[in-house]
mmCIF file of N, CA, C and O in Angstrom:
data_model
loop_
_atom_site.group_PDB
_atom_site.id
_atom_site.type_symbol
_atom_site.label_atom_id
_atom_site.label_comp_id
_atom_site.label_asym_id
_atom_site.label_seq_id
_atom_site.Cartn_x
_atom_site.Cartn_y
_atom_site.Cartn_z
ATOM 1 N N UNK A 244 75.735 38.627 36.057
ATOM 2 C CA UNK A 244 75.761 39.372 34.814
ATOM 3 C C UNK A 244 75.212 40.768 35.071
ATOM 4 O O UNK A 244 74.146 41.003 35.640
ATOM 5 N N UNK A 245 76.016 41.616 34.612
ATOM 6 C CA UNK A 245 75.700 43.206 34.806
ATOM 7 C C UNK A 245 74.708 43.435 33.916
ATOM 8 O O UNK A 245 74.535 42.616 33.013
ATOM 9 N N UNK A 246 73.796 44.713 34.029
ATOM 10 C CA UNK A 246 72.402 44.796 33.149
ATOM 11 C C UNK A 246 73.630 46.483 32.362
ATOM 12 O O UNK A 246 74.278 47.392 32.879
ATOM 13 N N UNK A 247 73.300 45.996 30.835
ATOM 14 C CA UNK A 247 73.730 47.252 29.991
ATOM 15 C C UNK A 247 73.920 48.375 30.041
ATOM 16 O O UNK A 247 74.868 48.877 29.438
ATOM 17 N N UNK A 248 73.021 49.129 30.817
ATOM 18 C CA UNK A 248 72.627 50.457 31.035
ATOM 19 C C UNK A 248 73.329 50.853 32.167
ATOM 20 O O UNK A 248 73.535 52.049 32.376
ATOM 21 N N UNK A 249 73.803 49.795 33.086
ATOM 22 C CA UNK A 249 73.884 50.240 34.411
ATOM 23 C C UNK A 249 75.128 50.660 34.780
ATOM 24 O O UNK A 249 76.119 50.003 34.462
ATOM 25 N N UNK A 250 75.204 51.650 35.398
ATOM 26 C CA UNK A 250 76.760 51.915 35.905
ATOM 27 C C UNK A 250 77.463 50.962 36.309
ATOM 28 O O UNK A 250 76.791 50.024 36.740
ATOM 29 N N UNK A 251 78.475 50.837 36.340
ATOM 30 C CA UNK A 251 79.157 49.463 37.104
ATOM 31 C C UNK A 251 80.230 50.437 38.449
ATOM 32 O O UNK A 251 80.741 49.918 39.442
ATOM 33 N N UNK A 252 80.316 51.966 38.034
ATOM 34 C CA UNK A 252 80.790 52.436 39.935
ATOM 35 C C UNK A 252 80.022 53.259 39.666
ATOM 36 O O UNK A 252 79.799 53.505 38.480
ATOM 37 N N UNK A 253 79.379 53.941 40.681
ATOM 38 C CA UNK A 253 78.687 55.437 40.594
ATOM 39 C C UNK A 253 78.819 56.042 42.003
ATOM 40 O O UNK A 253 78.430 55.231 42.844
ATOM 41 N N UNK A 254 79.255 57.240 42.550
ATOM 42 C CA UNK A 254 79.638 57.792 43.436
ATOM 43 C C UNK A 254 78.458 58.904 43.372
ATOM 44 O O UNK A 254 77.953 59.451 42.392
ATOM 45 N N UNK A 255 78.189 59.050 44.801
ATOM 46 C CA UNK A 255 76.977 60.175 45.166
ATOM 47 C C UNK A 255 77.142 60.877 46.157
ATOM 48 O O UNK A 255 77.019 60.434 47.299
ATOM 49 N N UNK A 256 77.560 62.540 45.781
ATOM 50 C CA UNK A 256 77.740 63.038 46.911
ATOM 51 C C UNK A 256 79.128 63.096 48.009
ATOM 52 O O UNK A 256 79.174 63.683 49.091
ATOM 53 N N UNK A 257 79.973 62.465 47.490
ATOM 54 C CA UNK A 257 81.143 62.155 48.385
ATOM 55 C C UNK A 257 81.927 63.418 49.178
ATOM 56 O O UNK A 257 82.631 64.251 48.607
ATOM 57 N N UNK A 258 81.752 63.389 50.079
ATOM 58 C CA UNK A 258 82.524 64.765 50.909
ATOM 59 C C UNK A 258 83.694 63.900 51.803
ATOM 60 O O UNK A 258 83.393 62.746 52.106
ATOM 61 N N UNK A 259 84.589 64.257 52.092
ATOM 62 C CA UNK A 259 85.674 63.837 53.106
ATOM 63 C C UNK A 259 86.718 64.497 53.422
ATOM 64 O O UNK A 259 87.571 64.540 52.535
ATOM 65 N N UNK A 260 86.974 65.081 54.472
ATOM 66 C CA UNK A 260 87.521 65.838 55.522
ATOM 67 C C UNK A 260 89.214 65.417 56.122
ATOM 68 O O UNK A 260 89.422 64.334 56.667
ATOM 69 N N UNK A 261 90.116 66.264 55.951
ATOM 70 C CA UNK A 261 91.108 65.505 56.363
ATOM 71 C C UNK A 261 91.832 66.614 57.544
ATOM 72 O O UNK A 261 92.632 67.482 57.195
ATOM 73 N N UNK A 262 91.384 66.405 59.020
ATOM 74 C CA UNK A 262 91.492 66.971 60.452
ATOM 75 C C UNK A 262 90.130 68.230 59.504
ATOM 76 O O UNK A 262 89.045 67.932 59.003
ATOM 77 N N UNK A 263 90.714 69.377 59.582
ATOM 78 C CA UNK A 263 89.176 70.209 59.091
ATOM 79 C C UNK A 263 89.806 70.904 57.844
ATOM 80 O O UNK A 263 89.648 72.121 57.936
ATOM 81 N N UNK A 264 90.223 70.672 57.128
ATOM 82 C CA UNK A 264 90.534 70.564 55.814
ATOM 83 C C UNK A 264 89.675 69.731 55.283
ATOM 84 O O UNK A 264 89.665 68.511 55.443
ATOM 85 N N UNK A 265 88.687 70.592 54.423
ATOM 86 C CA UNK A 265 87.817 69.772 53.348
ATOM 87 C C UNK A 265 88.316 69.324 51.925
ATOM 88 O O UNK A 265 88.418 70.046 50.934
ATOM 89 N N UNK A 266 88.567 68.168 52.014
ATOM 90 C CA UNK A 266 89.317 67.673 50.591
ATOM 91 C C UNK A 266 88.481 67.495 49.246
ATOM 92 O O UNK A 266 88.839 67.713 48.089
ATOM 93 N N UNK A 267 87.655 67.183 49.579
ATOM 94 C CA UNK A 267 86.622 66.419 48.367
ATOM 95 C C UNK A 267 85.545 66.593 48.880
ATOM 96 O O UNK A 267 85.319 66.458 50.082
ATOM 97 N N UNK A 268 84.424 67.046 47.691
ATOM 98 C CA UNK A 268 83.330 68.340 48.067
ATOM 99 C C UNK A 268 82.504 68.044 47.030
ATOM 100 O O UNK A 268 82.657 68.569 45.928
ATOM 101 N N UNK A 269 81.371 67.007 47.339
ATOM 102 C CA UNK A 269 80.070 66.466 46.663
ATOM 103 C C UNK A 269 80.081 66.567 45.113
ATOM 104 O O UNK A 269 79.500 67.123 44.182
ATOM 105 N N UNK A 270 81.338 65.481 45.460
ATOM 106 C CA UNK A 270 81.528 64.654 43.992
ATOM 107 C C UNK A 270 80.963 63.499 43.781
ATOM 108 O O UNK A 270 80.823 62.547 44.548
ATOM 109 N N UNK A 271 80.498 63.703 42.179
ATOM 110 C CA UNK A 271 79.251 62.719 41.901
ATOM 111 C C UNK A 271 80.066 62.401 40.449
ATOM 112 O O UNK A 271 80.390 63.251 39.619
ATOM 113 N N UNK A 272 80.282 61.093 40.380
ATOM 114 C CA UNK A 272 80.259 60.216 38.886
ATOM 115 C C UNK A 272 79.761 58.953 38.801
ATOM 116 O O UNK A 272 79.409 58.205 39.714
ATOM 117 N N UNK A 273 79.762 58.660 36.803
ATOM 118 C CA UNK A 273 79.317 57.258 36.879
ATOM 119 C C UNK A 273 79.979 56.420 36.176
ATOM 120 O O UNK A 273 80.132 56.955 35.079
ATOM 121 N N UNK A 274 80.543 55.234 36.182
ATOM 122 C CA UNK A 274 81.456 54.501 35.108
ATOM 123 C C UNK A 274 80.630 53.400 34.512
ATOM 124 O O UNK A 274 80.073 52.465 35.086
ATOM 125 N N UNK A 275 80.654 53.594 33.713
ATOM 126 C CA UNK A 275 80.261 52.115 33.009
ATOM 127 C C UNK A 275 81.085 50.901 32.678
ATOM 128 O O UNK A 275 82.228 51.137 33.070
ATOM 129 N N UNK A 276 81.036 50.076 32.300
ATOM 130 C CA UNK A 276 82.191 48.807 32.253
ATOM 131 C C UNK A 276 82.598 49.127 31.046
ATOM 132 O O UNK A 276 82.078 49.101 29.931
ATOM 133 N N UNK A 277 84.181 49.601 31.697
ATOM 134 C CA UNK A 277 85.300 49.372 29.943
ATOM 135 C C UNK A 277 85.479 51.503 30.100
ATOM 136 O O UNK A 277 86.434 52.076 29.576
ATOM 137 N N UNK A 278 84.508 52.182 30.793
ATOM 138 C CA UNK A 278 84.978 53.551 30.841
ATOM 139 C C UNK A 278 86.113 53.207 31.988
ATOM 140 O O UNK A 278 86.454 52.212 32.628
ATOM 141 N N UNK A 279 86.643 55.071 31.848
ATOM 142 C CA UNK A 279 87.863 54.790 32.270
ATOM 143 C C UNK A 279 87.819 56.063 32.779
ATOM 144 O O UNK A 279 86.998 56.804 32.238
ATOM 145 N N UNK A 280 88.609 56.614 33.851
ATOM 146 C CA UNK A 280 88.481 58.392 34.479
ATOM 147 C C UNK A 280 90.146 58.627 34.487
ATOM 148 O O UNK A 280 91.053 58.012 35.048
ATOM 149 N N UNK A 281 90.131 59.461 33.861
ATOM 150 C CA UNK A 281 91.686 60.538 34.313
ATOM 151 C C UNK A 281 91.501 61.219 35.692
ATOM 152 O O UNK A 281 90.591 62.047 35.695
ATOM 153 N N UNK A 282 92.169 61.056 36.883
ATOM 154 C CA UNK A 282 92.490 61.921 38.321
ATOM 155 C C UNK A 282 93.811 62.192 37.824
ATOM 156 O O UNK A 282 94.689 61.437 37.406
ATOM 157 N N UNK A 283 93.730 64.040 38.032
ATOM 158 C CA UNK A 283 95.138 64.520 37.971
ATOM 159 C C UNK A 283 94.627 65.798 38.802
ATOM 160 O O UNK A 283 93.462 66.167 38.948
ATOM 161 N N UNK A 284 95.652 66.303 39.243
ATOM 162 C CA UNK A 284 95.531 67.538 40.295
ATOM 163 C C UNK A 284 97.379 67.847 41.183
ATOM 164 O O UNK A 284 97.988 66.794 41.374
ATOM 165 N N UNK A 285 97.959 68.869 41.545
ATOM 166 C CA UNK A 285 99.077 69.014 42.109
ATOM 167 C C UNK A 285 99.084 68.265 43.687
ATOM 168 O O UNK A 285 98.086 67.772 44.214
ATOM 169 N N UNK A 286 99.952 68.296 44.065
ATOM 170 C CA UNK A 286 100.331 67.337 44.709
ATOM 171 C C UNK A 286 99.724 67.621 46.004
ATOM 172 O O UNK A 286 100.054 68.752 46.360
ATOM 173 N N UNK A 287 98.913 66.997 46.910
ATOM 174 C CA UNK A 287 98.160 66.784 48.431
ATOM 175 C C UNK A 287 96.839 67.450 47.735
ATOM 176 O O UNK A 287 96.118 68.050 48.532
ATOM 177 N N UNK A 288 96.521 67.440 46.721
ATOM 178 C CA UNK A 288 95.327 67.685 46.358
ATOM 179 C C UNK A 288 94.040 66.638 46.460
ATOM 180 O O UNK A 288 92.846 66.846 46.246
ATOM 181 N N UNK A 289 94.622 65.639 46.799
ATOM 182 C CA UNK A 289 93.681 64.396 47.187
ATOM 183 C C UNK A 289 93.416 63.282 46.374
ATOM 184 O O UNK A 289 92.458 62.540 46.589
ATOM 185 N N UNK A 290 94.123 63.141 45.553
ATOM 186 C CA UNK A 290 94.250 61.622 44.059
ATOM 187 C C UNK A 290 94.083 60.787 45.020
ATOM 188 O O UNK A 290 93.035 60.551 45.623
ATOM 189 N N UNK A 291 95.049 60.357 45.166
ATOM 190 C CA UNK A 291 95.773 59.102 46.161
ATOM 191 C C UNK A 291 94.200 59.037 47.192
ATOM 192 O O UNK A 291 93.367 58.192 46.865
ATOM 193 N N UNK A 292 93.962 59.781 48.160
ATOM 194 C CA UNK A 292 92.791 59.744 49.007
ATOM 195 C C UNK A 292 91.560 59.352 48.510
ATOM 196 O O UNK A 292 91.053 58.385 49.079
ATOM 197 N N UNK A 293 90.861 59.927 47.465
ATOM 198 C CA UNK A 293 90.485 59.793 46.394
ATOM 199 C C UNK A 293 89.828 57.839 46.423
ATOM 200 O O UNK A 293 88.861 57.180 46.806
ATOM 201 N N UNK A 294 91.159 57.671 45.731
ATOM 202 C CA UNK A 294 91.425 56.219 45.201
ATOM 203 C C UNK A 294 90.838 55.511 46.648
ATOM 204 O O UNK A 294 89.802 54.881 46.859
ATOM 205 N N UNK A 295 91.899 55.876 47.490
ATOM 206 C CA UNK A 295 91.902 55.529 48.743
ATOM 207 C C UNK A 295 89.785 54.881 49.276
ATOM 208 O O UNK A 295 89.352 53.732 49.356
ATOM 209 N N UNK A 296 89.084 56.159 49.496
ATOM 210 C CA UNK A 296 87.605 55.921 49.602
ATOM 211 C C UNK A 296 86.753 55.008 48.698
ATOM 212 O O UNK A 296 85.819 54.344 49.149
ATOM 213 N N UNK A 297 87.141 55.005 47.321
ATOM 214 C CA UNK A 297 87.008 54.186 46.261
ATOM 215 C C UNK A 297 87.072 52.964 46.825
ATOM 216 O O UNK A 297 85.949 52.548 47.110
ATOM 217 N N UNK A 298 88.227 51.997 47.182
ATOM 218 C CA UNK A 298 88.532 51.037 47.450
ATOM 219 C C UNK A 298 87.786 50.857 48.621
ATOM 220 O O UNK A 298 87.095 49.845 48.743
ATOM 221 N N UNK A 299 87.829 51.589 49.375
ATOM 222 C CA UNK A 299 87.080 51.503 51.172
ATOM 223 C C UNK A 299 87.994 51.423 51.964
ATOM 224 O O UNK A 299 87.887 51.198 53.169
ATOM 225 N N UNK A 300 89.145 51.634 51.246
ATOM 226 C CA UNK A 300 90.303 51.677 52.619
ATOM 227 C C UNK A 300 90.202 53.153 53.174
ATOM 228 O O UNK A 300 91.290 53.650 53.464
ATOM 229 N N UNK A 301 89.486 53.656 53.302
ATOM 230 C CA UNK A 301 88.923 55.108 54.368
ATOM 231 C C UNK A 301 87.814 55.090 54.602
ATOM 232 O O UNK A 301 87.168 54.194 54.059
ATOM 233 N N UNK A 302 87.144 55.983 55.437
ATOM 234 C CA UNK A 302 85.728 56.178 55.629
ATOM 235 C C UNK A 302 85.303 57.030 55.057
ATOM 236 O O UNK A 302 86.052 57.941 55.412
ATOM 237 N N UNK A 303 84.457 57.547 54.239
ATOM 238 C CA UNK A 303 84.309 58.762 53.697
ATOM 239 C C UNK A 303 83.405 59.378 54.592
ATOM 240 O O UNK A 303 82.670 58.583 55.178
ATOM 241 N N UNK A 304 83.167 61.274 55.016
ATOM 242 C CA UNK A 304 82.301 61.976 55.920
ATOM 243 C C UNK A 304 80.993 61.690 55.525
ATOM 244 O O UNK A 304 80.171 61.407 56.396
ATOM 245 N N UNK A 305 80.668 61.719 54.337
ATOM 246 C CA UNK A 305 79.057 61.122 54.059
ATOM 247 C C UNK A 305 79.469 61.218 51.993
ATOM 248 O O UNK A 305 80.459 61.649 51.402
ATOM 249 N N UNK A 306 77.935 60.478 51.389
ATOM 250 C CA UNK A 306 78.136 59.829 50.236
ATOM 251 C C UNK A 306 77.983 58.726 49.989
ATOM 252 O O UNK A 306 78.037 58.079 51.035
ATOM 253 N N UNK A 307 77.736 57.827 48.751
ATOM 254 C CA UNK A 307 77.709 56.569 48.619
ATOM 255 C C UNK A 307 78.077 56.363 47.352
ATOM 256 O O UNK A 307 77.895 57.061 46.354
ATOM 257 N N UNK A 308 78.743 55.082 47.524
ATOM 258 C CA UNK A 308 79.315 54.202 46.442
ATOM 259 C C UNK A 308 78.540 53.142 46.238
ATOM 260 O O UNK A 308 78.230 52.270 47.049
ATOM 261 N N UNK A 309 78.049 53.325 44.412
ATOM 262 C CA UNK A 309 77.270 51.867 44.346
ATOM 263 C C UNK A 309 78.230 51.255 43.003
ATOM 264 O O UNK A 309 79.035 51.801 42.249
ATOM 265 N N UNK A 310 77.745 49.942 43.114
ATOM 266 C CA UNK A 310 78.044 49.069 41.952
ATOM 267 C C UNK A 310 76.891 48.398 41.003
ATOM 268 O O UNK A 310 76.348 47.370 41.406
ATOM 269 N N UNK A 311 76.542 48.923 39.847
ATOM 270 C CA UNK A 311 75.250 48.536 39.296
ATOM 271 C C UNK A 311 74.137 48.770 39.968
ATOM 272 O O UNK A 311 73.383 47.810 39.808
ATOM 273 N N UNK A 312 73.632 49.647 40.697
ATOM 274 C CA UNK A 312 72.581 49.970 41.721
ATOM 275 C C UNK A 312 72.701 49.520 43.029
ATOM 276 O O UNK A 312 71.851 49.750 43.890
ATOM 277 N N UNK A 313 73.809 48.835 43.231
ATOM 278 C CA UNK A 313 73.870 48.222 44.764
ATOM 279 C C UNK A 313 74.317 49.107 45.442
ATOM 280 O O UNK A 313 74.849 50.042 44.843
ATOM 281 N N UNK A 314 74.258 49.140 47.111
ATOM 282 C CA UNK A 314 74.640 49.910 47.796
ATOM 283 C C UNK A 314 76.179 49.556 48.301
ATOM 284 O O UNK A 314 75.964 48.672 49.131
ATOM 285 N N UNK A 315 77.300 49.715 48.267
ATOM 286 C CA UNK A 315 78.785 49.131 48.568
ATOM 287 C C UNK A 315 79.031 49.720 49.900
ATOM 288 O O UNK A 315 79.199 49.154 50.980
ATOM 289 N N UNK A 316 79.016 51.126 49.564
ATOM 290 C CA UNK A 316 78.991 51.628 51.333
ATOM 291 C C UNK A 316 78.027 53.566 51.111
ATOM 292 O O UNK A 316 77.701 54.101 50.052
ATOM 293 N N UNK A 317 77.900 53.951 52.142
ATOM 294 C CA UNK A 317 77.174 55.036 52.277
ATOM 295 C C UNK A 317 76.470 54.800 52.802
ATOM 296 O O UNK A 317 75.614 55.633 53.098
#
């Protein structure tokens, strides 16, 4: 059982690099259960990649992903 207050994703800091192209540049959010985020941006702007680190199907350059205060990766 999740505690009320608590974020259920929260991202800290996320930077990630694609060859030396910096894509995503110490982005920080928090979701709560039942919020919801709009990603929109033109196209190779990094959505998809994005999503991609979210899930953990990438490594991100540094940052962390938690779930309710847990540590998921970072």
């Amino acid at each position: 059982m999740s505690e009320p207050d608590c974020p259920a994703l929260q991202v800290r800091n996320l930077y990630y690099y694609r060859g030396e192209r910096l894509l995503i540049h110490n982005l920080s959010f928090a979701l709560s259960a039942g919020q919801w985020i709009h990603i929109r941006g033109h196209i190779g702007s990094g959505k998809t990649t994005l999503l991609r680190l979210l899930a953990g199907l990438l490594p991100a350059e540094s940052g962390q992903r938690l779930g309710c205060g847990r540590l998921i990766w970072g």
